[in-house]
Coordinates of C-alpha atoms in Angstrom, one line a residue:
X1 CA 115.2 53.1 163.6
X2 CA 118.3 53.2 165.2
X3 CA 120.5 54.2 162.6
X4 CA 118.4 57.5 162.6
X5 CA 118.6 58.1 166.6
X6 CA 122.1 58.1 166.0
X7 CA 122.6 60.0 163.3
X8 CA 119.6 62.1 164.8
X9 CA 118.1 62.5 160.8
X10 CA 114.5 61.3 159.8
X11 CA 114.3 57.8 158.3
X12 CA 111.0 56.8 156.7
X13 CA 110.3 53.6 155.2
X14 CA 106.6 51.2 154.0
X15 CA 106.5 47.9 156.5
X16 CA 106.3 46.2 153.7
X17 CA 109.4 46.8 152.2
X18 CA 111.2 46.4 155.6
X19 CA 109.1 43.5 157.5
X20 CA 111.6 40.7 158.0
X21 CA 114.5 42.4 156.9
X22 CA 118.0 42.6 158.7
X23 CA 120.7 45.3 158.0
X24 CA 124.2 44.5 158.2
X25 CA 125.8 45.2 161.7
X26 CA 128.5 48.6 161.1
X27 CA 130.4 50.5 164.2
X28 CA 132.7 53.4 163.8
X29 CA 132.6 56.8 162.9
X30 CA 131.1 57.1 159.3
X31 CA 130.0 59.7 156.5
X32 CA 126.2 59.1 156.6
X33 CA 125.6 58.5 152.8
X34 CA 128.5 55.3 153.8
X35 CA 127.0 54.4 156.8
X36 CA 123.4 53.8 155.0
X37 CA 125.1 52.0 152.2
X38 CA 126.7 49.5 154.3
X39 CA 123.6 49.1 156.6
X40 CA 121.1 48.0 153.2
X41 CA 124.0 45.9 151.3
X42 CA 121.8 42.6 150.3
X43 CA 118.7 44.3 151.4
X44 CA 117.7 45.4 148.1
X45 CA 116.7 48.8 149.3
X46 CA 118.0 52.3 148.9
X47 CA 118.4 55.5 151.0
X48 CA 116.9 58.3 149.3
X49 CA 117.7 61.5 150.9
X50 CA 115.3 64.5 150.7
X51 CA 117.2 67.1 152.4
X52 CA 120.3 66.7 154.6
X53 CA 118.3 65.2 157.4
X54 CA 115.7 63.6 156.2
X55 CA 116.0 59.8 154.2
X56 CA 113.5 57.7 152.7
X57 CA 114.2 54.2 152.1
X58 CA 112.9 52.6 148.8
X59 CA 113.7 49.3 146.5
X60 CA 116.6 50.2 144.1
X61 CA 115.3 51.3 140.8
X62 CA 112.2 52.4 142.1
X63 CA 113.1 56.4 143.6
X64 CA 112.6 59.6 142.5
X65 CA 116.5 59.3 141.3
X66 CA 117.0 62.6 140.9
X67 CA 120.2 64.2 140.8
X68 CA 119.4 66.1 144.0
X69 CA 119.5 63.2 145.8
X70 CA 122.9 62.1 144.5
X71 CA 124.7 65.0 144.8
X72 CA 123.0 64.9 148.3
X73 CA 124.4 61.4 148.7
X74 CA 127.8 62.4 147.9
X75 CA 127.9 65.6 149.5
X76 CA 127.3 63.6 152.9
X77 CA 130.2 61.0 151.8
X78 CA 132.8 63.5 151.8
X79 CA 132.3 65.2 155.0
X80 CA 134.5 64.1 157.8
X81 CA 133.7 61.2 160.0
X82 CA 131.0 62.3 162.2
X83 CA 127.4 61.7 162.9
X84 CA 126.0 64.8 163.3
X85 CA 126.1 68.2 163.7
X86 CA 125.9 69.7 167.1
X87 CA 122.6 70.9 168.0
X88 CA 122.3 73.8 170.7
X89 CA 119.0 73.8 172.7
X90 CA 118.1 76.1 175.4
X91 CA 116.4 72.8 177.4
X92 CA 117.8 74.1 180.8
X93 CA 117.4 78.1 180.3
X94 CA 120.9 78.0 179.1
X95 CA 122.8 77.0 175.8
X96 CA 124.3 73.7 175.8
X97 CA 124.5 70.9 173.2
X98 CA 121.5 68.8 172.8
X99 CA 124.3 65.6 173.7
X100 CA 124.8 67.1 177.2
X101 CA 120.9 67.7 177.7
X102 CA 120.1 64.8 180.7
X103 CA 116.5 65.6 179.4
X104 CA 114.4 63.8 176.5
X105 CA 114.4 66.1 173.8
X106 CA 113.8 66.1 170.4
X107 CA 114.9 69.6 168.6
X108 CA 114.1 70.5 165.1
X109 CA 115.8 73.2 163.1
X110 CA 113.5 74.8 160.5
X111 CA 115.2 73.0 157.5
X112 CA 114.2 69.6 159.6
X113 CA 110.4 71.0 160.4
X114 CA 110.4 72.0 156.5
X115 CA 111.7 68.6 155.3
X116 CA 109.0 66.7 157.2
X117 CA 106.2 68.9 156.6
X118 CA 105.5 70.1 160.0
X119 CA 104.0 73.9 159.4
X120 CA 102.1 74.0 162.9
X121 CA 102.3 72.5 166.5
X122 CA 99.7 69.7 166.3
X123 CA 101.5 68.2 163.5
X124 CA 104.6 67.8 165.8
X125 CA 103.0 64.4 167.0
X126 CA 104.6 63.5 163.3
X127 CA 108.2 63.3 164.5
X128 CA 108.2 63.0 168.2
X129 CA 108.3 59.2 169.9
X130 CA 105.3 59.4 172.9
X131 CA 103.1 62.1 171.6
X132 CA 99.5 62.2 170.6
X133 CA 97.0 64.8 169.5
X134 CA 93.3 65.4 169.2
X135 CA 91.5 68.3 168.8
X136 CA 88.6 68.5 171.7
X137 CA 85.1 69.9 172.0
X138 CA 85.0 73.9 172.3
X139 CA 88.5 75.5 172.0
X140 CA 90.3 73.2 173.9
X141 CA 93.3 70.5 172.4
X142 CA 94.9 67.4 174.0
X143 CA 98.7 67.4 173.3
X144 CA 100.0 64.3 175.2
X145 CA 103.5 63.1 176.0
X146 CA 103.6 59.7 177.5
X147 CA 100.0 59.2 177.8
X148 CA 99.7 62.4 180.0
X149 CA 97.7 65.6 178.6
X150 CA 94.7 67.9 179.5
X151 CA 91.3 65.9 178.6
X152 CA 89.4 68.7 180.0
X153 CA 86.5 70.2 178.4
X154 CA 87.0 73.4 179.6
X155 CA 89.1 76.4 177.9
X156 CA 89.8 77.7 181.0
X157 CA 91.5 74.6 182.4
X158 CA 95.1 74.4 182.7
X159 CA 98.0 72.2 179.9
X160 CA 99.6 69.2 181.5
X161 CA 102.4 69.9 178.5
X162 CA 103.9 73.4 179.3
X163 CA 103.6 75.7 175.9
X164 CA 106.3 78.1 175.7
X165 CA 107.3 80.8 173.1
X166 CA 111.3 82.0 173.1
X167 CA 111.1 80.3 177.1
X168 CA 108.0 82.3 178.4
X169 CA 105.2 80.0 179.3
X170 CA 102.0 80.8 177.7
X171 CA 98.8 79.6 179.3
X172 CA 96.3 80.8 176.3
X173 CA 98.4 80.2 173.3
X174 CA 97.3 79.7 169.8
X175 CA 100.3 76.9 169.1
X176 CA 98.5 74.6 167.8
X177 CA 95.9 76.8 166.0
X178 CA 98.8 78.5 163.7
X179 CA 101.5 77.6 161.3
X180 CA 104.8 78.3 161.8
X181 CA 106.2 81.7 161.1
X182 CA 110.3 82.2 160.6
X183 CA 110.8 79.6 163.2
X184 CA 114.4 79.3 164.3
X185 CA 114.0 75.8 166.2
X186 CA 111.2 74.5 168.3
X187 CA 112.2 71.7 171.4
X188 CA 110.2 69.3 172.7
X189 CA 111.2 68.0 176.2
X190 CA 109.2 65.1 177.6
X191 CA 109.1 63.8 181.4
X192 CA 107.9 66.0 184.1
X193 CA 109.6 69.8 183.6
X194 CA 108.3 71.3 186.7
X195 CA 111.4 72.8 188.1
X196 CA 112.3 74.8 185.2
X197 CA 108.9 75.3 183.6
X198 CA 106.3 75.7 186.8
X199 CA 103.8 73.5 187.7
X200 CA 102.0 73.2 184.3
X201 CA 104.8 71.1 182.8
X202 CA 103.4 67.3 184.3
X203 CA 103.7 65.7 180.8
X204 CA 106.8 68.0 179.2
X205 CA 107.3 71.3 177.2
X206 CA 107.3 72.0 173.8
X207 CA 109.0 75.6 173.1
X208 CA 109.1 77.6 170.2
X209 CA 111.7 79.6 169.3
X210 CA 111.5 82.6 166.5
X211 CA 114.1 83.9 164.5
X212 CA 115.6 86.8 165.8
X213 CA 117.5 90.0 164.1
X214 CA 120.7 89.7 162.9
X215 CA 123.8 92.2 161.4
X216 CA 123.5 90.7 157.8
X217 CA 120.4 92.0 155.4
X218 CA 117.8 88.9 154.6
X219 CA 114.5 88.3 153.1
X220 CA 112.5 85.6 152.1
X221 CA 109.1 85.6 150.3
X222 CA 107.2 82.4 149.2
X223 CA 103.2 82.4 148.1
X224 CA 101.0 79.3 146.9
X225 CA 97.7 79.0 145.3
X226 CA 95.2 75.9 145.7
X227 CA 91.6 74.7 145.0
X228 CA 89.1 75.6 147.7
X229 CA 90.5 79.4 147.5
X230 CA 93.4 78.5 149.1
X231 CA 95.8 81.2 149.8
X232 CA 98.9 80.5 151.6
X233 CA 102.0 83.4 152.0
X234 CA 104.7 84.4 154.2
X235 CA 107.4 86.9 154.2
X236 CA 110.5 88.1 156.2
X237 CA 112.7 90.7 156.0
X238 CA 115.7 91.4 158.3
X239 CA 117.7 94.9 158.2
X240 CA 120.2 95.9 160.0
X241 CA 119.9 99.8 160.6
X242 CA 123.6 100.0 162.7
X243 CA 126.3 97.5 162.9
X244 CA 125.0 96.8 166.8
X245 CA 121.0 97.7 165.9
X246 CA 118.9 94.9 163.9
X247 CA 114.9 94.8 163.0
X248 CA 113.4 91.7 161.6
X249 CA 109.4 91.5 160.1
X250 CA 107.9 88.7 159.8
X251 CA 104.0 88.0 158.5
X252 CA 102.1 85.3 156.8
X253 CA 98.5 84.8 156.0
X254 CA 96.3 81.5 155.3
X255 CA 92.6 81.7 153.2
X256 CA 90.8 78.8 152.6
X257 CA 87.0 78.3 151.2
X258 CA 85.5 75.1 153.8
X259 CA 85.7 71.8 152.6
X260 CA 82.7 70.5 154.4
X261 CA 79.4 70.7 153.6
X262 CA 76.2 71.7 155.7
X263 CA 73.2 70.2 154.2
X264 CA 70.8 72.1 156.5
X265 CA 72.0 76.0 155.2
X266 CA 73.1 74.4 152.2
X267 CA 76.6 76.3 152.7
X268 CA 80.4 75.3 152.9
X269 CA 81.9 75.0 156.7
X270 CA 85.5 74.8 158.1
X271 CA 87.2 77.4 156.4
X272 CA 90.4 79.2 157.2
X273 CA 91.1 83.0 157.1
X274 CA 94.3 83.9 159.6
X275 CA 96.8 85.8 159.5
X276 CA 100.5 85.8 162.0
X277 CA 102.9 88.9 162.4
X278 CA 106.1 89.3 164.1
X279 CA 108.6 92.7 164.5
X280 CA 111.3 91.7 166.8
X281 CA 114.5 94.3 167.3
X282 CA 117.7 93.8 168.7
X283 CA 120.3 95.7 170.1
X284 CA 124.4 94.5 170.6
X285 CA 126.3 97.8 171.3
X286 CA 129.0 95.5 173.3
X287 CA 129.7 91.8 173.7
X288 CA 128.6 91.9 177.0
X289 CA 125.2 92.7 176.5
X290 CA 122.6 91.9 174.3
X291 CA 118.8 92.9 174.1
X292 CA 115.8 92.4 172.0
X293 CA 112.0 93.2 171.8
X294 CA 109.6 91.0 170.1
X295 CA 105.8 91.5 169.2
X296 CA 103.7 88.6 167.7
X297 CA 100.2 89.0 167.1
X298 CA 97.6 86.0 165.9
X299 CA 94.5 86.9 164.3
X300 CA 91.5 84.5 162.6
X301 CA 87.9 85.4 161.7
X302 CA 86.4 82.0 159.9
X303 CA 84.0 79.0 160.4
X304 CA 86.4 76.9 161.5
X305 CA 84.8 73.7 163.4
X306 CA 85.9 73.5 166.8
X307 CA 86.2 69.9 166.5
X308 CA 85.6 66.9 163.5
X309 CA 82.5 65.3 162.9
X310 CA 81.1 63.6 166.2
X311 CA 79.1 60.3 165.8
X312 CA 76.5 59.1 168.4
X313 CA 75.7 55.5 169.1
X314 CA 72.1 56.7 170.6
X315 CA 71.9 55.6 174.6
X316 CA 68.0 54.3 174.8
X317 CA 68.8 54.9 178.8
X318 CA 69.4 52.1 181.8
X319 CA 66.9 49.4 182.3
X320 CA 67.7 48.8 186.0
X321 CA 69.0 51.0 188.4
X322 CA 70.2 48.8 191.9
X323 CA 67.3 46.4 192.2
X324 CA 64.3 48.6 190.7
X325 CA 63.4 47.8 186.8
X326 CA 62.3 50.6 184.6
X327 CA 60.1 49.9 182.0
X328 CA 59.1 53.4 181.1
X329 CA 60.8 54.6 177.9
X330 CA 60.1 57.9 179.5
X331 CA 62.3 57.4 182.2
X332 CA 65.2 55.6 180.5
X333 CA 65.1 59.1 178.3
X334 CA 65.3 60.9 181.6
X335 CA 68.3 59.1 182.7
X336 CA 69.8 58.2 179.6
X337 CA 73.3 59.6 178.4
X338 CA 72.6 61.1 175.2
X339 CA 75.0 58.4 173.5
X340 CA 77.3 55.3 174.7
X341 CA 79.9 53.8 174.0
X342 CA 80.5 51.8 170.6
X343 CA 82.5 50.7 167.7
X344 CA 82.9 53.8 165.7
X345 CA 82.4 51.5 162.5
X346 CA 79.2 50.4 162.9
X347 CA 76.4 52.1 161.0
X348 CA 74.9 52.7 164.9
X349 CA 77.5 55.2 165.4
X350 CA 75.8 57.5 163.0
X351 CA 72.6 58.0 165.1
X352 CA 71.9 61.1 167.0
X353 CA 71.3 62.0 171.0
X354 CA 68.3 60.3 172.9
X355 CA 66.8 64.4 173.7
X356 CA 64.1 62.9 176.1
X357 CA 66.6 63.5 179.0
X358 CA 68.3 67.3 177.3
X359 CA 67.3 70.1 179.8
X360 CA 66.1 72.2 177.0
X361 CA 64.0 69.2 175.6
X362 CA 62.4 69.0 179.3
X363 CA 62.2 72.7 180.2
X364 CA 59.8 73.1 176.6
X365 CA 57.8 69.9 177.5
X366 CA 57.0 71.7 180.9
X367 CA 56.0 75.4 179.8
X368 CA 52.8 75.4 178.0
X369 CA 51.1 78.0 176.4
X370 CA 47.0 78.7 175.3
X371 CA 44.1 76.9 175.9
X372 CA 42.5 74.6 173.9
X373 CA 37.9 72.9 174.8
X374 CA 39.0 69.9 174.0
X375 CA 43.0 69.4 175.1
X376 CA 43.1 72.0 177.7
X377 CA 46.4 73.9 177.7
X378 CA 48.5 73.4 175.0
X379 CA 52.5 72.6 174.6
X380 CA 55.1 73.5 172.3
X381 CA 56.2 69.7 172.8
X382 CA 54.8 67.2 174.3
X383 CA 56.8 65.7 177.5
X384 CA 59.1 62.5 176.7
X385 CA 59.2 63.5 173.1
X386 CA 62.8 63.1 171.8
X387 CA 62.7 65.7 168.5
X388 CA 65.8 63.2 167.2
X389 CA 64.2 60.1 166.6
X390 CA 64.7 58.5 163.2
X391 CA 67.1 60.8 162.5
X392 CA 70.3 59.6 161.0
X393 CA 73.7 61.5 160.2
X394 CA 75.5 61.1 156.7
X395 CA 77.9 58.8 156.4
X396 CA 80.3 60.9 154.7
X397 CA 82.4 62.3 157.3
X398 CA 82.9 66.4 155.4
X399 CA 79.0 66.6 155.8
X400 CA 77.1 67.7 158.6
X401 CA 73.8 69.0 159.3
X402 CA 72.7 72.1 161.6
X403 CA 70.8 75.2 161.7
X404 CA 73.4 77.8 162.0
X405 CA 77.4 77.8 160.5
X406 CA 80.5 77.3 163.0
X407 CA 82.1 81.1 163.7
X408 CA 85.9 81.3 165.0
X409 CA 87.0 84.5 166.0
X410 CA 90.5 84.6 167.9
X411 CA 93.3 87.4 168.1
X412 CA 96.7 86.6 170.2
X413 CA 99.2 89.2 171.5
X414 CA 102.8 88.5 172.8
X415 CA 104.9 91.2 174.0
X416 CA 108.9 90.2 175.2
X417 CA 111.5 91.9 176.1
X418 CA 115.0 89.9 176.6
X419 CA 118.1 91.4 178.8
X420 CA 121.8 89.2 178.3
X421 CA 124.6 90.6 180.6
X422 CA 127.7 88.5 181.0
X423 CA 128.9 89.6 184.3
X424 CA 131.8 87.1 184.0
X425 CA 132.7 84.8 181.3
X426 CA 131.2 82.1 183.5
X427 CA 128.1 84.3 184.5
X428 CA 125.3 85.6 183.1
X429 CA 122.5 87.9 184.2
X430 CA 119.0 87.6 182.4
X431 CA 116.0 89.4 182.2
X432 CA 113.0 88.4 180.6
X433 CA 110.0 90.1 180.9
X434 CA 106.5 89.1 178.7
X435 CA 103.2 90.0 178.6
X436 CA 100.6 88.1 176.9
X437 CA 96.6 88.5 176.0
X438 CA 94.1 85.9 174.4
X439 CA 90.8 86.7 173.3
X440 CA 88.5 84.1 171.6
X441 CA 84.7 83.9 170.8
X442 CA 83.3 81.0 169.1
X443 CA 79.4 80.7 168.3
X444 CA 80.1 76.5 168.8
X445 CA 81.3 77.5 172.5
X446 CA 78.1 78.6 173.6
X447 CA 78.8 82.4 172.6
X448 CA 81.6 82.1 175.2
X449 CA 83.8 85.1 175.8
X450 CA 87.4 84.8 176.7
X451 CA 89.9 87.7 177.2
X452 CA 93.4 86.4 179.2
X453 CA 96.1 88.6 180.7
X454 CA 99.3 87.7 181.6
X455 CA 102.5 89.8 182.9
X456 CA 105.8 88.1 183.8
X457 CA 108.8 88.9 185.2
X458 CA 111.3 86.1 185.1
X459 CA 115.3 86.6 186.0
X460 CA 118.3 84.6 186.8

């Protein structure tokens, strides 16, 4: 709503309980907690705050009313009059407050990305206005902003959304692959980005910025258990070895058994076993310069499924093509599509491929093998044969049904170092030099092999 644009805090409410609704009109600088109050007298509704920016709206008597929430509640009434806190992004390769930004941009501290459950980069579509995200065939994603993303089947095709890590564009990236490790803040700026960001920011950018080391000692350490073998820790320690030199580690780790089921090998599928770590250091010795290092690495070994189930209304082939008929069912196999298009609903969209017109399905029609007195030479199949006829897929969408399991294999380097020199109080000098290197290998990509290198030098 608009209340929440404003006050630039999360506001999530059921339809129901708003549909037809009207808030009272209020202008002026208020404590949010007063603000809300005002806006839902008569409404019959209540603000239920989950953390400082994130509020809830349910009918009055039916929270969690918890004492959290009102001492939440009041602690936002007694702040002074203002909306909310200034917010320092790094939108235009320098600091500035997210008010002066002439960009859209949405920013979210870790506290926010905690409060709304966001642990990895695909579930950002959650919380920003104009996004969308699917998951595509082989190792590639579609991360729109604005309708505008990379459709692509191809993992060597390039984002139309630039993905950045601390401001260094990064071409392979496992983003949207791995949860969130001591993030500091992560930006997402939508709208064509080209001049800042290159030519791979059509759509927008959505960078991810780490916490760095700092002077005072820190450490963190949180660890959950779940059905499925579900494993899920992550730790950080920050130690500051001088008063100008700082280290900071960061790791986590996720195990999970698969939750789908492969009725052919009888076996579970789309597990999860991956693992992030970070070391960054950074070095002060004046206020005129600053420097860090950082090293993130991204490993995963599992049977993670490169995409969800995928339905198939079966495509019996065309029956005309220009002004000749074709009656053969042969020859609408040859030049059928596998599957068309249909409701996704309809008990035809769990069918399988026409194979009359697969390559393979030809090639083993043609090769024959043997001799036979009374058939001559014999075939491992017979030509026009389609090997999935009859067959139907299970309705149940964590069940699937083929001869070997998914494999996922995929390790992720990132090397940066970061020079700060304030050559006058009005200008600085940067450095930033990165070097990064994919590898992935995924039996559901055709056994396909990918190593990627990349070395920049960026200053200004």
């Amino acid at each position: 709503m608009e209340f929440g644009r404003q006050a630039r805090i999360s506001v999530a409410a059921d339809q129901s309980l708003t549909s037809g609704l009207r808030g009272r009109a209020v202008s002026g600088d208020l404590p949010i907690g007063e603000a809300l109050s005002q806006l839902l007298a008569g409404t019959d509704l209540s603000a239920e705050f989950s953390g400082p920016n994130a509020v809830r709206l349910v009918r009055i008597g039916q929270g969690d009313a918890g004492g959290n929430d009102l001492q939440i509640e009041q602690d936002l009434n007694v702040q002074q009059p203002t909306t909310v806190a200034d917010i320092v992004v790094t939108a235009q390769k320098r600091r500035e407050s997210i008010q002066d930004v002439p960009i859209a941009v949405s920013a979210f501290s870790a506290e926010s990305l905690d409060a709304m459950k966001i642990e990895g980069g695909s579930e950002l579509f959650r919380a920003v206005p104009n996004v969308t995200f699917s998951k595509g065939n082989f190792s590639m994603y579609n991360f729109s902003i604005r309708g505008i993303g990379t459709k692509a089947v191809s993992a060597s095709s390039d984002p139309a959304v630039a993905v950045s890590f601390n401001n260094t564009p990064l071409i392979r990236n496992r983003l949207f692959e791995q949860e969130y490790l001591d993030v500091n803040r992560v930006e997402v700026l939508r709208g064509p980005q080209g001049t800042l960001y290159g030519r791979n920011a059509t759509a927008g950018v959505v960078n991810m910025f780490p916490n760095l080391p700092g002077p005072d000692f820190d450490a963190m350490l949180k660890a959950e258990a779940g059905n499925y073998g579900s494993i899920r820790s992550q730790m950080m320690v920050n130690i500051p070895l001088t008063d100008s030199f700082w280290i900071r580690a960061a790791a986590g780790l996720t195990k999970r058994d698969g939750f789908d089921y492969n009725t052919f090998n009888e076996t579970r599928v789309n597990g999860r076993d991956l693992h992030s770590i970070r070391l960054s250091a950074a070095w002060e010795p004046t206020e005129y310069f600053r420097a860090n290092l950082i090293w993130e690495h991204f490993g995963e070994d599992d049977n993670r499924s490169r995409t969800g189930k995928q339905l198939c209304t079966t495509d019996p082939g065309p029956t005309q093509v220009g002004n000749y008929t074709i009656t053969s069912p042969y020859l609408r196999g040859i030049l059928s599509q596998g599957c068309q298009p249909g409701s996704l609903f309809a008990d035809a969209a769990y069918g399988t491929p026409n194979g009359v017109g697969m390559a393979q399905i030809w090639a083993a029609g043609s090769a024959s093998y043997g001799n036979s007195r009374s058939a001559g030479l014999v075939s491992a199949i017979t030509t026009g044969t389609n090997p999935y006829a009859g067959v139907v897929q299970s309705k149940n969408l964590r069940e699937i049904a083929t001869s070997y399991d998914p494999q996922f294999q995929a390790n992720n380097d990132v090397y940066q170092l970061n020079l700060e020199y304030d050559v006058t109080p009005h200008m600085t000098f940067v450095s930033q030099t990165s070097y990064a290197k994919d590898y992935f290998w995924s039996t559901q990509d055709y056994m396909r092999y990918v190593s990627n290198e990349i070395f920049r030098l960026r200053t200004h």
